[in-house]
Short mmCIF file of C-alpha atoms in Angstrom, two decimals:
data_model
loop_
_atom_site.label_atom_id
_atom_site.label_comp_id
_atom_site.label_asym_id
_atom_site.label_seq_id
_atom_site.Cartn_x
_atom_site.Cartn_y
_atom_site.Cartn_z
CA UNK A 1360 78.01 51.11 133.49
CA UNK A 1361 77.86 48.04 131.88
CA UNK A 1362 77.02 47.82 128.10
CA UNK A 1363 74.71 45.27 126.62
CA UNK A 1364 75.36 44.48 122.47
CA UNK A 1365 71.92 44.12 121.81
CA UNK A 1366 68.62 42.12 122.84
CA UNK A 1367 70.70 39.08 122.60
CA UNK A 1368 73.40 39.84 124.14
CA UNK A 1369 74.27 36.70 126.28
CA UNK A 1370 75.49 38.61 129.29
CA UNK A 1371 71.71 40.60 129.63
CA UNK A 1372 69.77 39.30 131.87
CA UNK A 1373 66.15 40.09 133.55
CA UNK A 1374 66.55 41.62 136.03
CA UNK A 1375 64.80 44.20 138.21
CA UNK A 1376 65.38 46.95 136.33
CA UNK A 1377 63.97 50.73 136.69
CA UNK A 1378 64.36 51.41 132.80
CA UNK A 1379 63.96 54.84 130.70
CA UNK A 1380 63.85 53.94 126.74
CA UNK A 1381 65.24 56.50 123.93
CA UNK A 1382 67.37 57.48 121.35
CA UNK A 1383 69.04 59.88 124.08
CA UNK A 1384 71.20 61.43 121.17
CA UNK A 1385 73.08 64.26 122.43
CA UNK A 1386 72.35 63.23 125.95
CA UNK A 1387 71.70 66.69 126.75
CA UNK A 1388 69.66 68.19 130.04
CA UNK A 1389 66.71 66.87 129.41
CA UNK A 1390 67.78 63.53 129.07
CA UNK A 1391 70.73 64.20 132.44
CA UNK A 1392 67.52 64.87 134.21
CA UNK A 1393 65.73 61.65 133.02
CA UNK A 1394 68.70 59.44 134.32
CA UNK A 1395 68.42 61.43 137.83
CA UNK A 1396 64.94 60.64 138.15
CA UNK A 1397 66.09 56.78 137.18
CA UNK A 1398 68.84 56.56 139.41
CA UNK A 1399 66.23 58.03 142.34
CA UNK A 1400 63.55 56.03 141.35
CA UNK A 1401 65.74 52.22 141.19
CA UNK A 1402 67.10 53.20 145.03
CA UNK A 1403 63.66 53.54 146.55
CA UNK A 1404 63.05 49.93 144.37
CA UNK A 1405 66.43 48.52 144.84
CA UNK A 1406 66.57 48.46 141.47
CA UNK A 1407 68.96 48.37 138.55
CA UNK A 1408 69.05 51.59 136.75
CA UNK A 1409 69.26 51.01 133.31
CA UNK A 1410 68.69 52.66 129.93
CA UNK A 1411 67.36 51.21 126.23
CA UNK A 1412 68.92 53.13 123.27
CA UNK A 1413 68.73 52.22 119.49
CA UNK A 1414 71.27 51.68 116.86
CA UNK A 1415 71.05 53.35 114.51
CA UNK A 1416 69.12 56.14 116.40
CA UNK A 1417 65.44 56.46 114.74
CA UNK A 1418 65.69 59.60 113.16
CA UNK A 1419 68.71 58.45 111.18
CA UNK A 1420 67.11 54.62 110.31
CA UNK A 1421 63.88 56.58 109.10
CA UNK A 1422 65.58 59.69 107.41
CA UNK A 1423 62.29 61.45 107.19
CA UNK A 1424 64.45 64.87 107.36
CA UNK A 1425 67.84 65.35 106.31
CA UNK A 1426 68.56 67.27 109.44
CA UNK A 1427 67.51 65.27 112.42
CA UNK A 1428 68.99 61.97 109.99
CA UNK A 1429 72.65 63.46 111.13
CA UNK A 1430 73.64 62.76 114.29
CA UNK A 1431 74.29 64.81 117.56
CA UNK A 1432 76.99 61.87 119.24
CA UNK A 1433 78.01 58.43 117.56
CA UNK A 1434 77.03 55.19 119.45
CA UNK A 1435 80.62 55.93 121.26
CA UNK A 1436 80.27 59.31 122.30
CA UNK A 1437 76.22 58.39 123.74
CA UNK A 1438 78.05 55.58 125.60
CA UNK A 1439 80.56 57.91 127.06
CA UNK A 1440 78.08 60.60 127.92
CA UNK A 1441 76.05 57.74 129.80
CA UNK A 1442 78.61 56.41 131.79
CA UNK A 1443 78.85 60.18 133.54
CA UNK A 1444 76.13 59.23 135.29
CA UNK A 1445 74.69 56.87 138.00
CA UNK A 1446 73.18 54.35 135.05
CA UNK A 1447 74.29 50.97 136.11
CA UNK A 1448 72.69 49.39 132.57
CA UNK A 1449 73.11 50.34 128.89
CA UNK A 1450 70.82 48.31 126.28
CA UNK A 1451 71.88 49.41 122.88
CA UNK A 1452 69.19 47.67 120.76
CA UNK A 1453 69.50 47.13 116.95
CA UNK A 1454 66.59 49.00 115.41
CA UNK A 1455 66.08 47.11 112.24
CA UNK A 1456 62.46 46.31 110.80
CA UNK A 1457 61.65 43.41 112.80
CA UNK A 1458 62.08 45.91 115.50
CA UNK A 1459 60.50 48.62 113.98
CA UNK A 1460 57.37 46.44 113.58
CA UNK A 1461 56.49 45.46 116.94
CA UNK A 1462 53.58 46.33 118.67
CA UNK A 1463 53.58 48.33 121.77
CA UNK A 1464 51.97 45.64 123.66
CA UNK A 1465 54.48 43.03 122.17
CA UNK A 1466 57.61 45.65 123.29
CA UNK A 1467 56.46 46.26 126.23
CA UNK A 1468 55.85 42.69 126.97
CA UNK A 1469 58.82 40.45 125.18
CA UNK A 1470 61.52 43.68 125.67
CA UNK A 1471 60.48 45.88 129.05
CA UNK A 1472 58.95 42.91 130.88
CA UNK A 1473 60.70 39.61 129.40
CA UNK A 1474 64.24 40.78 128.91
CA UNK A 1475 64.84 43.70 131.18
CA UNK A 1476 62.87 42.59 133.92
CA UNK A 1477 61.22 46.47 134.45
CA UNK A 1478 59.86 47.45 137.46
CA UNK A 1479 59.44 51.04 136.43
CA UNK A 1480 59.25 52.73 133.60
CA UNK A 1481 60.24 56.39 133.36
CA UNK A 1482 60.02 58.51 130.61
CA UNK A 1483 59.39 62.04 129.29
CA UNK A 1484 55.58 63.55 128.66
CA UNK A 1485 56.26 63.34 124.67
CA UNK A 1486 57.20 59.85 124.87
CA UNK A 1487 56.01 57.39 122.48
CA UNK A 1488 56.54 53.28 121.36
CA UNK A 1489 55.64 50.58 119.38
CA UNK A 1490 54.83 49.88 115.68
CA UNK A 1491 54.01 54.17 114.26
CA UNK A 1492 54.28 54.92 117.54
CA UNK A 1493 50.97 53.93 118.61
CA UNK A 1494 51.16 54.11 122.08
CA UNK A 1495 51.55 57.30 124.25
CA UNK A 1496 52.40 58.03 128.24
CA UNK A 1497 48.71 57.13 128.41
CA UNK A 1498 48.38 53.61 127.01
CA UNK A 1499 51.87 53.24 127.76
CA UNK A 1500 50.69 53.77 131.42
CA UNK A 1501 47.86 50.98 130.69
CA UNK A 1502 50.25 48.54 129.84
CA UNK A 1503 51.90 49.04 132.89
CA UNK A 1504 49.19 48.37 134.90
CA UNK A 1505 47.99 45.72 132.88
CA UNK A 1506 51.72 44.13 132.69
CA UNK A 1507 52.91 45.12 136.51
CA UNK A 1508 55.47 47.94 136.56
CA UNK A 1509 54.77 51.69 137.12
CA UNK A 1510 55.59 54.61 134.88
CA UNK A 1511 56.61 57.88 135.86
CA UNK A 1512 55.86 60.89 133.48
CA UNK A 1513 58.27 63.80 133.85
CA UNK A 1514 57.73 67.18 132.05
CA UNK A 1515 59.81 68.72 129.73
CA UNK A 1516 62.59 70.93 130.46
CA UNK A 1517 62.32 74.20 129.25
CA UNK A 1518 64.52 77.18 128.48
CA UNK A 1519 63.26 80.55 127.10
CA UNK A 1520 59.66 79.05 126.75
CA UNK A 1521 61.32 75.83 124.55
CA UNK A 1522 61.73 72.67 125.22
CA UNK A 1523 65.03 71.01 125.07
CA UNK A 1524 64.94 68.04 123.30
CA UNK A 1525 67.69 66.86 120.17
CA UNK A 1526 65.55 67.92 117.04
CA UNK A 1527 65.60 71.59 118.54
CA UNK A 1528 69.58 71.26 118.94
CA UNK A 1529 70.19 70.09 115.80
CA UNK A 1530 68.14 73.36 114.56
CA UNK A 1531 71.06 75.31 116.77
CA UNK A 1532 74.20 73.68 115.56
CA UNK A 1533 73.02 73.53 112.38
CA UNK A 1534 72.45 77.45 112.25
CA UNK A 1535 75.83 77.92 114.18
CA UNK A 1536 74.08 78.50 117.19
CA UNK A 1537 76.91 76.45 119.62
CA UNK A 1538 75.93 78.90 122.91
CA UNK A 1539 72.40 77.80 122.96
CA UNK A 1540 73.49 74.39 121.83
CA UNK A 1541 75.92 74.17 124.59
CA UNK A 1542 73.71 75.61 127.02
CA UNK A 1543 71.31 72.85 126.11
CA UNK A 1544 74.15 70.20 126.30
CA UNK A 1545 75.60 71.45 129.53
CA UNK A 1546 79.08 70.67 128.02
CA UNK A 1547 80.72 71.93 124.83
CA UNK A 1548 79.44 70.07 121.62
CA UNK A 1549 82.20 68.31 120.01
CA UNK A 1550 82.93 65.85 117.06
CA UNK A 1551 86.24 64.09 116.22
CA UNK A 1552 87.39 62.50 112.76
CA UNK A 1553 90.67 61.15 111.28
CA UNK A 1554 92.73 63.64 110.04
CA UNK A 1555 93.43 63.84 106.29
CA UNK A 1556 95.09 65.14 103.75
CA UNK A 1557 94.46 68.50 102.69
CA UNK A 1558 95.30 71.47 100.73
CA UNK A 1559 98.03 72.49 102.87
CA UNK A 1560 97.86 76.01 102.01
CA UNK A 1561 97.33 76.77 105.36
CA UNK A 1562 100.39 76.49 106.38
CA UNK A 1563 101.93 78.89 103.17
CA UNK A 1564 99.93 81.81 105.06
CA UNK A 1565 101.68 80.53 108.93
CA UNK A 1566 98.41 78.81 109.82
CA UNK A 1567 98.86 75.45 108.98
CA UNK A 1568 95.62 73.41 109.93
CA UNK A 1569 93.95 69.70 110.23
CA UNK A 1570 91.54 68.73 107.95
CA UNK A 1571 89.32 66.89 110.35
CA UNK A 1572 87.11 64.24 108.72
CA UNK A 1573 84.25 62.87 110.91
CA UNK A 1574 81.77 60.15 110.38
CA UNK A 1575 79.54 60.77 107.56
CA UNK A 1576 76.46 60.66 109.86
CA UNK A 1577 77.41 63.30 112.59
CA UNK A 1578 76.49 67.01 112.21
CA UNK A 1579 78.88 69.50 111.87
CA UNK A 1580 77.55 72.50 112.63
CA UNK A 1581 77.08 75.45 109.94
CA UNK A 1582 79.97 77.23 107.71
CA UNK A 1583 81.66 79.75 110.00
CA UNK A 1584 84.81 80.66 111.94
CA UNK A 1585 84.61 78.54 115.55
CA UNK A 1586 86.78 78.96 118.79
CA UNK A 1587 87.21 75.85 119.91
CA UNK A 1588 89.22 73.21 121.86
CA UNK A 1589 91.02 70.27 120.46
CA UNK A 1590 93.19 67.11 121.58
CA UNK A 1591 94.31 63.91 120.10
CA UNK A 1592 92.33 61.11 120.85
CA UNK A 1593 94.31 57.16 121.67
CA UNK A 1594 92.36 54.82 121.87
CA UNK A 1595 92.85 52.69 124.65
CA UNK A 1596 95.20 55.09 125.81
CA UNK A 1597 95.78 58.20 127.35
CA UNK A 1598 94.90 62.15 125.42
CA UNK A 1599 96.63 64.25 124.54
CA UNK A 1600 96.07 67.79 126.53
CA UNK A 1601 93.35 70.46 125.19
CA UNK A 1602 94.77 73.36 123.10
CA UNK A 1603 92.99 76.11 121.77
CA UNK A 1604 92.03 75.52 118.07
CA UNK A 1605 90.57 78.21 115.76
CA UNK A 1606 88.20 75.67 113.53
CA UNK A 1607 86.91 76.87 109.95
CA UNK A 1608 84.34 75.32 108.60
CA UNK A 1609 83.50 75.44 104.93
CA UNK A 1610 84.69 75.60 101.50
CA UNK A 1611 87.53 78.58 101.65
CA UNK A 1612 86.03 81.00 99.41
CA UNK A 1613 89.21 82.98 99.24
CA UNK A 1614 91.95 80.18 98.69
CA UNK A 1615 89.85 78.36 95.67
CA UNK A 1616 88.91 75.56 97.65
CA UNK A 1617 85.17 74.16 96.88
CA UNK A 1618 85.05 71.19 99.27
CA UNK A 1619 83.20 71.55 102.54
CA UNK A 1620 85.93 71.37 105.43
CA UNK A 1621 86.58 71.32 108.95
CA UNK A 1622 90.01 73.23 109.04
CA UNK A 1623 91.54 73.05 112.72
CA UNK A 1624 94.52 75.11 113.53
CA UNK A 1625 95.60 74.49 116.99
CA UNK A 1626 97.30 77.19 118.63
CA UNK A 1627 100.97 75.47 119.78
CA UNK A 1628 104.69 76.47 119.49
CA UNK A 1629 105.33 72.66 118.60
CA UNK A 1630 105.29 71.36 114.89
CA UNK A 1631 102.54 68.80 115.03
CA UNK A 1632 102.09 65.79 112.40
CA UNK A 1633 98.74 65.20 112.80
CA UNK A 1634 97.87 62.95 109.38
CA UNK A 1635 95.84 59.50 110.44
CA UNK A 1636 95.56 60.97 113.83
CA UNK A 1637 92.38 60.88 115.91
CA UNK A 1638 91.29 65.04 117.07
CA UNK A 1639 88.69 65.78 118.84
CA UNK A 1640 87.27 69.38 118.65
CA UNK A 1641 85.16 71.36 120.93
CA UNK A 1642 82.90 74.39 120.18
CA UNK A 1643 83.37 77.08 122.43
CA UNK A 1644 81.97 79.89 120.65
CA UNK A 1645 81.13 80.78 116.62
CA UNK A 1646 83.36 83.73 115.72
CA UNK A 1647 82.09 85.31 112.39
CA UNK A 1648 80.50 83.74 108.83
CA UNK A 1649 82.91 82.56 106.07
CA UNK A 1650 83.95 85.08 103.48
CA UNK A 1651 85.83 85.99 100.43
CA UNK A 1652 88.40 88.64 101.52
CA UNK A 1653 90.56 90.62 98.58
CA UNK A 1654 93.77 88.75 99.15
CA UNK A 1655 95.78 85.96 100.82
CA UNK A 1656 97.08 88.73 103.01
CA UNK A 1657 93.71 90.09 104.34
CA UNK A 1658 92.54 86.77 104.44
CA UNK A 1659 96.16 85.89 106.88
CA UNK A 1660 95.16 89.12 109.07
CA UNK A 1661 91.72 88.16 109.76
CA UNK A 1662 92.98 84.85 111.21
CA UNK A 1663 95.65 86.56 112.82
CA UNK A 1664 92.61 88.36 115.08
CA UNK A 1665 90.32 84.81 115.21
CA UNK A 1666 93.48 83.80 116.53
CA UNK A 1667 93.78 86.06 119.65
CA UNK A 1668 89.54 85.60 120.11
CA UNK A 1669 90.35 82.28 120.37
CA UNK A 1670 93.28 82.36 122.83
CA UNK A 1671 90.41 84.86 124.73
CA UNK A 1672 87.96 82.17 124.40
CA UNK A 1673 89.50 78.92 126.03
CA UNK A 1674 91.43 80.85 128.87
CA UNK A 1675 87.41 82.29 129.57
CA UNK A 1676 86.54 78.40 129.16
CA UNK A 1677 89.42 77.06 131.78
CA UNK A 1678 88.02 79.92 134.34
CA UNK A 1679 84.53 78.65 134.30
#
């Protein structure tokens, strides 16, 4: 998949170019089955497949809620998602208020027709563009006759009776639903940070942990007790192997601390360093709420049991 820096990105091209436009945050099912339907859709046209994301997303550049502002996957983790699949194009389009103020006709026009070269449009039943998102699958559907390339509506997934789309799975994470988020995903939802200093008083009960710090805009899912998978991250380099990790989130009612963390303690007979390192963490499952227990000691015991879940958890993860 090649990756375009913007509209004017010298390498892009026109092209002809059978193009779904998006956000595609999370790149979950819905939008897996959207890049199927592209990649089917450019080999009958002998077409490009190619997609048109935003940075930053919409919901975060408009903030009209708090909780669809934070972010399912960074520009990085979208692009890595992407590149899973068959999508020979990635436009990642700065969505500033120039942009923000175009008319549909003028995007569809100047971006879809001018730049990209479509030949097809494809996109979701919901799907919107242009200035207040004037124009729906219907007058999108105009303009493409009107500007010569087709568009293809596809309905929405659904699961249980709702639709999967990324304000409903930030609702999930957010509640500490990860099952039903990852069901939604198709793949464990993760996050990765830098990890910092911390209290260390982890490691005075015999579970030291990382204090995992990711990007301000990505959402970490709600207080609780995770089991999860982690690894170092390299860039440009190779990983480090998964190892179980039993992930608190939260402010550590019972050891005094009042700062909101993401506590990883990954379950290895090796002393690990892990301050300035890069860890990724994957939700497997959310084990129990945060509490204040009576002591340090009860407090040690209940992790000693999150602990074996855990273990549980990611050898049930490796079988699947």
């Amino acid at each position: 998949m090649i990756v375009y820096d913007g509209l004017d990105d010298p390498g892009l091209k026109p092209a002809d170019r059978v193009v779904a436009v998006g956000a595609f945050d999370g790149v979950h099912r819905g939008h897996q089955r959207l890049l199927a339907h592209i990649c089917r859709i450019a080999v009958d046209y002998g077409a490009r497949s190619a997609i048109m994301s935003f940075e930053p997303i919409p919901a975060q550049a408009l903030r009209r809620d708090e909780g669809n502002a934070l972010r399912l996957t960074t520009r990085n983790e979208r692009v890595r998602e992407l590149s899973k699949y068959c999508v020979s194009d990635a436009v990642v389009a700065d969505f500033n208020a120039e942009f923000r103020r175009m008319s549909a006709l003028d995007f569809a026009r100047e971006v879809l027709v001018e730049r990209l070269g479509v030949v097809a449009l494809v996109a979701s039943k919901t799907h919107t563009f242009g200035r207040d998102a004037e124009a729906d699958v219907q007058r999108i559907a105009e303009l493409g006759m009107e500007l010569g390339f087709e568009v293809h509506v596809l309905p929405p997934i659904l699961e249980g009776g709702e639709r999967i789309n990324s304000t409903q799975l930030r609702a999930k994470l957010l509640t500490g639903d990860v099952a039903g988020a990852n069901r939604w995903l198709g793949r464990p939802y993760d996050l990765a940070g830098e990890v910092r200093p911390g209290h260390q008083v982890g490691r005075t009960i015999g579970f030291p942990t990382a204090n995992v710090t990711p990007p301000a805009e990505k959402l970490v899912p709600a207080d609780g007790v995770y089991a999860c998978a982690a690894r170092v991250e390299v860039d440009g380099g190779a990983q480090s192997a998964w190892l179980p990790a039993a992930v608190s989130i939260g402010n550590a009612p019972t050891l005094g601390n009042d700062t909101r963390t993401v506590e990883a303690h990954l379950l290895t007979e090796d002393a690990l360093d892990l301050e300035g390192e890069q860890v990724r963490v994957q939700f497997l499952r959310r084990l129990r709420d945060n509490r204040r227990f009576d002591s340090v000691d009860a407090l040690a015991e209940q992790i000693g049991r999150d602990v074996a879940l855990t273990r549980d958890e990611f050898g049930a993860s490796l079988a699947v």
